[in-house]
Short mmCIF file of C-alpha atoms in Angstrom, two decimals:
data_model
loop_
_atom_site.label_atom_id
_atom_site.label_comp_id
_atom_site.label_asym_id
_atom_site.label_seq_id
_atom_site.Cartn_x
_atom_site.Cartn_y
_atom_site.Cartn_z
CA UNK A 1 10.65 78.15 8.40
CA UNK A 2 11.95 74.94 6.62
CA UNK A 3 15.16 76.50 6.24
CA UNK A 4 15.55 77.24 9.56
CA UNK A 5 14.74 73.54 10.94
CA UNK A 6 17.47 72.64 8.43
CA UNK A 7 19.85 74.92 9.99
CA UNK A 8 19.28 73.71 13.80
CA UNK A 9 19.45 70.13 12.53
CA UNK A 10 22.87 70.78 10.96
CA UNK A 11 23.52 72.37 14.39
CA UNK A 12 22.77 69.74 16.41
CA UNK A 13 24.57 66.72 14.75
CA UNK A 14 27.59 68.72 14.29
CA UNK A 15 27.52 68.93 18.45
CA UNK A 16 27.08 65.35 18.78
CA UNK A 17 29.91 64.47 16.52
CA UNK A 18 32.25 66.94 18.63
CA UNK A 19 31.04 65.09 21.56
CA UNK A 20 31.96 61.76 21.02
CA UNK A 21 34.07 60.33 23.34
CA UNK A 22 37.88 59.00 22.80
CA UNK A 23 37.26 54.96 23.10
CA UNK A 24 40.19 52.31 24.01
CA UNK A 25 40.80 49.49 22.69
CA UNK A 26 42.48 46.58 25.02
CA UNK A 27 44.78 43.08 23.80
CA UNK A 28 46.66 40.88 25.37
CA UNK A 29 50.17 39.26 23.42
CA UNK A 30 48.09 37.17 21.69
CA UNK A 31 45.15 40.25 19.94
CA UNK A 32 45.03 41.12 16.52
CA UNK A 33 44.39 45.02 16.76
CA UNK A 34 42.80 46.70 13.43
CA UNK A 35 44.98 49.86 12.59
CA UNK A 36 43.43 52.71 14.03
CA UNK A 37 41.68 55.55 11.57
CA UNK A 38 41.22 58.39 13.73
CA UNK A 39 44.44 60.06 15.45
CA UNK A 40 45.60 57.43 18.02
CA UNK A 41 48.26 56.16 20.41
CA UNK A 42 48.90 52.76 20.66
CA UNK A 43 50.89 51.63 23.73
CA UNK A 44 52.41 48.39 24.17
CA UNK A 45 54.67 46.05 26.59
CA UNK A 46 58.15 45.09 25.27
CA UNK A 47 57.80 41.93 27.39
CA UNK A 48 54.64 41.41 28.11
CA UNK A 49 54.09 43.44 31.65
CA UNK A 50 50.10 44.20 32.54
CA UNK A 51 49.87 48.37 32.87
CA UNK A 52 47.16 51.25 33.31
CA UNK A 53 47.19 53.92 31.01
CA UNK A 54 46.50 57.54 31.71
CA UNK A 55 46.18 60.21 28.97
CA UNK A 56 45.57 64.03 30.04
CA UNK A 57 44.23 62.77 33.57
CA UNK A 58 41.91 60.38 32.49
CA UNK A 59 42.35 56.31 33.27
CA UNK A 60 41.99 55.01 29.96
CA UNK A 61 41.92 50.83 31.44
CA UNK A 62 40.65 49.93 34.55
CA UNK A 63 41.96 46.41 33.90
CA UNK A 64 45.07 45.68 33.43
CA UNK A 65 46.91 44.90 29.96
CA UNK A 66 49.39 44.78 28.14
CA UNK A 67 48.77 46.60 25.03
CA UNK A 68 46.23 49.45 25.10
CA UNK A 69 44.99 51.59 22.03
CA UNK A 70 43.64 54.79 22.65
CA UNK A 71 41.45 56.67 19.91
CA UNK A 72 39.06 59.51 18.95
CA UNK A 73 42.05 61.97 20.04
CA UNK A 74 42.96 65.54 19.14
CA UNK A 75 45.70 66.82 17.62
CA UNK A 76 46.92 68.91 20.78
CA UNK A 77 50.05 67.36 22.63
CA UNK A 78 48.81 64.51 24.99
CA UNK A 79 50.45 63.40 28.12
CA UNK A 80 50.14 59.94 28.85
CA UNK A 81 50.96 58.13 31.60
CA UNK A 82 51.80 54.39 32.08
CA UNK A 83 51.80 52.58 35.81
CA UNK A 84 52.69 49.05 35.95
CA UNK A 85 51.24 46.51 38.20
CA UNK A 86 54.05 45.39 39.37
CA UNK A 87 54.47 44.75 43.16
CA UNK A 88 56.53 48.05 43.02
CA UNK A 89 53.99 50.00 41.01
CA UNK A 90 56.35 52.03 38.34
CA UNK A 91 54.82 54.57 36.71
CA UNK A 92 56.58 56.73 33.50
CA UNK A 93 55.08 60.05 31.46
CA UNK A 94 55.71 60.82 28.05
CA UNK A 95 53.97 63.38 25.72
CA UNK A 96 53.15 63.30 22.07
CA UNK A 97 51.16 63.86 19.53
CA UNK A 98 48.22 61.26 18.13
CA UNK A 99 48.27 60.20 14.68
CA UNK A 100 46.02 58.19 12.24
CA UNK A 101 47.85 55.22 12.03
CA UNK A 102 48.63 55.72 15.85
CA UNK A 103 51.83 56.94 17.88
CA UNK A 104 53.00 54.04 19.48
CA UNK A 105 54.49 54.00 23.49
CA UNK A 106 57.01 50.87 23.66
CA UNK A 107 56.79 50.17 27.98
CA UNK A 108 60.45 48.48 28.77
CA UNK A 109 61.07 47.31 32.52
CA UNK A 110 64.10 46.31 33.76
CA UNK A 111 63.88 43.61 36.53
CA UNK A 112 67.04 43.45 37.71
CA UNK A 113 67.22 47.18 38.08
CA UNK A 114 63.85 47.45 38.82
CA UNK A 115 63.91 50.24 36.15
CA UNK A 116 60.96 51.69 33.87
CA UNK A 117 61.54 53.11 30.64
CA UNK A 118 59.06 54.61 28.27
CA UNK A 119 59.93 55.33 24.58
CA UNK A 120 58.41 56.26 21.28
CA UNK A 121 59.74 54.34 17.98
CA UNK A 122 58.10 57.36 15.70
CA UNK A 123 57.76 61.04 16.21
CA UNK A 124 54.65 62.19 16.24
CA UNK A 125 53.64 65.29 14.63
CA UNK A 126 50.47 68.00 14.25
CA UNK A 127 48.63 68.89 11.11
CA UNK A 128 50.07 71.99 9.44
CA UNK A 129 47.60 75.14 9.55
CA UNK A 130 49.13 77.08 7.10
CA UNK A 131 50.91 76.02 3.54
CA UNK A 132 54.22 75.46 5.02
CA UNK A 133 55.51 72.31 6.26
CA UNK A 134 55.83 72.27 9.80
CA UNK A 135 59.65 70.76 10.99
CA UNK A 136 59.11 67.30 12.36
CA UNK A 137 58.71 67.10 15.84
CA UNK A 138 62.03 65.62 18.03
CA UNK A 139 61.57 62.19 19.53
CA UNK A 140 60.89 62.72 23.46
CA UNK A 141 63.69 61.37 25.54
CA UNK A 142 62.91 58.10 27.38
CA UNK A 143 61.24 59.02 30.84
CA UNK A 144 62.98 57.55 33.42
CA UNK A 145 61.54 56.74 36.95
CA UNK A 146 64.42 57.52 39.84
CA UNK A 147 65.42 55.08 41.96
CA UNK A 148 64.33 55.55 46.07
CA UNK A 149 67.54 56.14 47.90
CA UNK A 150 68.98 53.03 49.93
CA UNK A 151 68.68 53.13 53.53
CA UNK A 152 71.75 53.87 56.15
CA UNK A 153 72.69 50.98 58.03
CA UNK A 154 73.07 53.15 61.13
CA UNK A 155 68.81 53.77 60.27
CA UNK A 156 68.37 49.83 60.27
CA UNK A 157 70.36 48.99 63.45
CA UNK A 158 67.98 51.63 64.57
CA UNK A 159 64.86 49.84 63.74
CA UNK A 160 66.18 46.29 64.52
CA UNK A 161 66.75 47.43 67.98
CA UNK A 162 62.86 48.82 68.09
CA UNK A 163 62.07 45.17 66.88
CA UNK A 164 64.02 43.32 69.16
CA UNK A 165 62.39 45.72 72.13
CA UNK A 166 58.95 43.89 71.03
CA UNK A 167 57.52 40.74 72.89
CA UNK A 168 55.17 39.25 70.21
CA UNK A 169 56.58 37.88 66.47
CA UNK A 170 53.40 39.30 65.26
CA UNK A 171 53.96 42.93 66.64
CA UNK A 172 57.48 42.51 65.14
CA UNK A 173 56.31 41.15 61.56
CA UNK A 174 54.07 44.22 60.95
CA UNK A 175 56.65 46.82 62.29
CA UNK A 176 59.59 45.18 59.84
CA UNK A 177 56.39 45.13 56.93
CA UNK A 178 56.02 49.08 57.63
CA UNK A 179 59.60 49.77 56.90
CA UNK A 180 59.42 48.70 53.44
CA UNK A 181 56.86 51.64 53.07
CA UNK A 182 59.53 54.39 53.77
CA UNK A 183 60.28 55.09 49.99
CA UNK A 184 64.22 53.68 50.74
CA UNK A 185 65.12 50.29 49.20
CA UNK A 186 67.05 47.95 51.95
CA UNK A 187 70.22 45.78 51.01
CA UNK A 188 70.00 42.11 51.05
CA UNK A 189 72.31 42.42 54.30
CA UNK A 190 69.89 45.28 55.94
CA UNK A 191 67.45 42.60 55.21
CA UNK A 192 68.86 39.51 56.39
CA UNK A 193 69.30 42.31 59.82
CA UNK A 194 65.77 42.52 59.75
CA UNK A 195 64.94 38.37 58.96
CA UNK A 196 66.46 37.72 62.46
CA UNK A 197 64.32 39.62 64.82
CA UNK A 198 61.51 37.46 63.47
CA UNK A 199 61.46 34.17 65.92
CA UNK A 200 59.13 32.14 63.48
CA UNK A 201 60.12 31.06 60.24
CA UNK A 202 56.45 31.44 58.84
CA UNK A 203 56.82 35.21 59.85
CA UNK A 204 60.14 35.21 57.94
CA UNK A 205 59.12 33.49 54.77
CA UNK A 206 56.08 36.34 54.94
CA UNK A 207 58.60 39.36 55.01
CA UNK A 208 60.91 38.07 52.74
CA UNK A 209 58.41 37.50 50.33
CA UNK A 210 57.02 41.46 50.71
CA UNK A 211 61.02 42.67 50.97
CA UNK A 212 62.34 41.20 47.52
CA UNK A 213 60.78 44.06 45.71
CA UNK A 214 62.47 46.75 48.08
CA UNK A 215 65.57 45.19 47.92
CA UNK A 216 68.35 47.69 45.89
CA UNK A 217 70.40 44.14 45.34
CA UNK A 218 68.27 41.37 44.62
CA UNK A 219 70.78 39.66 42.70
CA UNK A 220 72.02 38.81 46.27
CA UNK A 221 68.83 37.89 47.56
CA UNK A 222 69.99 34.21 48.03
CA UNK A 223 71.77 35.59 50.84
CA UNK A 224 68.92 36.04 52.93
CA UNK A 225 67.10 33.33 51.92
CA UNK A 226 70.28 31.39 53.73
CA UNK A 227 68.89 32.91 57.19
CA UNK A 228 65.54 30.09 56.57
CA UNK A 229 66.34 27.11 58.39
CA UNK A 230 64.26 24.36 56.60
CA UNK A 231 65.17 24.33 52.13
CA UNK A 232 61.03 24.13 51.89
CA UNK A 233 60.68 27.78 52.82
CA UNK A 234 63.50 29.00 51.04
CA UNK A 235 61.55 27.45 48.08
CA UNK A 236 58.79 28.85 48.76
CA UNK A 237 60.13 32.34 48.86
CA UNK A 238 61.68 31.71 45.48
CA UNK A 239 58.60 30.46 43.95
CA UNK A 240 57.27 33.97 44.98
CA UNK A 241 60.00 35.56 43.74
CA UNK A 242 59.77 33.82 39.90
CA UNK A 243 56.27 34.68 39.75
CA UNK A 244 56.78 38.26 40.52
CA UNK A 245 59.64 38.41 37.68
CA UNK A 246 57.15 36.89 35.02
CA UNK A 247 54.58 39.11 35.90
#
C-alpha cells in the first residue's frame, strides 16, 4: 500500500511540472535581464520601438515594450509574431527554435520606408535524439511586411469630387479620415488634393496629422504642410509628426 502512495505521488508532481506555464519577462532600454535557463527567446528593439509579442497564438505582453523574454518553452519550432505600436501597426513572423541561453529576435523599422524587418543574429537549433549530430539549422530569412499599393490619382479626383459634393467641413473631415482606411498609401500631392476640400484649417491640421502615416512619400510631406495658411499649424502638425518618428 505504501508503495503504491509513492507511486501516485511521483505521478502527480511529474504532471504539475509538465504543466507549468511558459512565463515572460518584460524591460525597457534601460533593464538588466538575467540570462535565461530554460529554452527561451529573447526579442528585442534595434531602436527602441514599443511591440506585442505573439508566440504559437498566444499574446505573450499585453503592454507594450521594447524588449520581451519569453521562457519555459519547448523544443518544437515556435512561430512568433511581433506587431508594433506604431500608428501604422506593422506586424512581422519568424520561426525558430528556443534555446537555454535564449534565441534572440532583433525588431528593425524603417521610418522613412515605413518598413519592418525581423531577424535572428543566431540559429537556433533542437536537441539531437539520437547519437548523431544534427546539421545546424539555416538562419530564417528576414520577414518582410509588403508595402499597401499607392492609390490612382484618377481614384482620388474621384473622392475629392464626393468631398467637395458635401455641405458641412465636418461631414467632409470624416469622409477624407475613412480613405486612409482603404489599405492604399496616398502621395503627398493626393494629399495636399484632399487638404483643400477641408474649409477650416483646424479640420486640416486634424487630417494631416492622421495622413502622415499613409503617406508612400513622407519625405515630401512639407509639401502639404505648405497648403496651412497660419506657420502655428504647420508646427503643430510637425510636432505630431516628430513624436510619431521617436515612438
Amino acid at each position: 500500500m505504501k508503495k503504491h502512495l509513492l507511486t501516485l505521488a511521483a505521478i502527480a508532481l511529474a504532471t504539475m511540472l509538465a504543466a507549468q506555464p511558459r512565463t515572460a519577462h518584460r524591460h525597457n532600454n534601460n533593464g538588466h535581464a538575467h540570462m535565461p535557463a530554460t529554452p527561451s527567446i529573447i526579442v528585442e528593439a534595434q531602436q527602441g520601438e514599443s511591440f506585442q509579442v505573439y508566440v504559437d497564438g498566444d499574446q505573450i505582453n499585453f503592454a507594450p515594450n521594447s524588449k520581451v523574454i519569453v521562457e519555459n518553452l519547448d523544443s518544437r519550432l515556435h512561430e512568433v509574431i511581433v506587431v508594433l505600436t506604431h500608428p501604422a501597426r506593422k506586424a512581422g513572423t519568424v520561426q525558430l527554435y528556443a534555446e537555454p541561453n535564449g534565441t534572440q529576435v532583433i525588431v528593425d523599422y524603417d521610418h522613412r520606408r515605413q518598413q519592418m524587418l525581423l531577424y535572428t543574429p543566431q540559429g537556433g537549433h533542437a536537441p539531437a535524439v539520437n547519437p548523431r549530430p544534427l546539421p545546424p539549422l539555416p538562419l530564417p530569412e528576414p520577414a518582410v511586411i509588403p508595402e499597401p499599393a499607392v492609390a490612382s490619382d484618377q481614384w482620388v479626383n474621384e473622392m475629392v469630387a464626393i468631398l467637395n459634393q458635401q455641405d458641412f467641413d465636418s461631414e467632409k473631415l470624416t469622409t477624407a479620415k475613412g480613405l486612409l482606411t482603404n489599405g492604399m498609401l496616398l502621395t503627398t500631392n493626393q494629399i495636399v488634393n484632399i487638404v483643400k476640400t477641408l474649409d477650416f484649417s483646424t479640420s486640416q491640421v486634424d487630417f494631416l496629422k492622421a495622413a502622415y502615416p499613409y503617406c508612400s512619400d513622407p519625405e515630401n510631406y512639407e509639401r502639404a504642410l505648405a497648403v496651412l495658411t497660419f506657420s502655428s499649424d504647420r508646427q503643430t502638425v510637425r510636432k505630431y509628426i516628430n513624436s510619431l518618428q521617436q515612438d
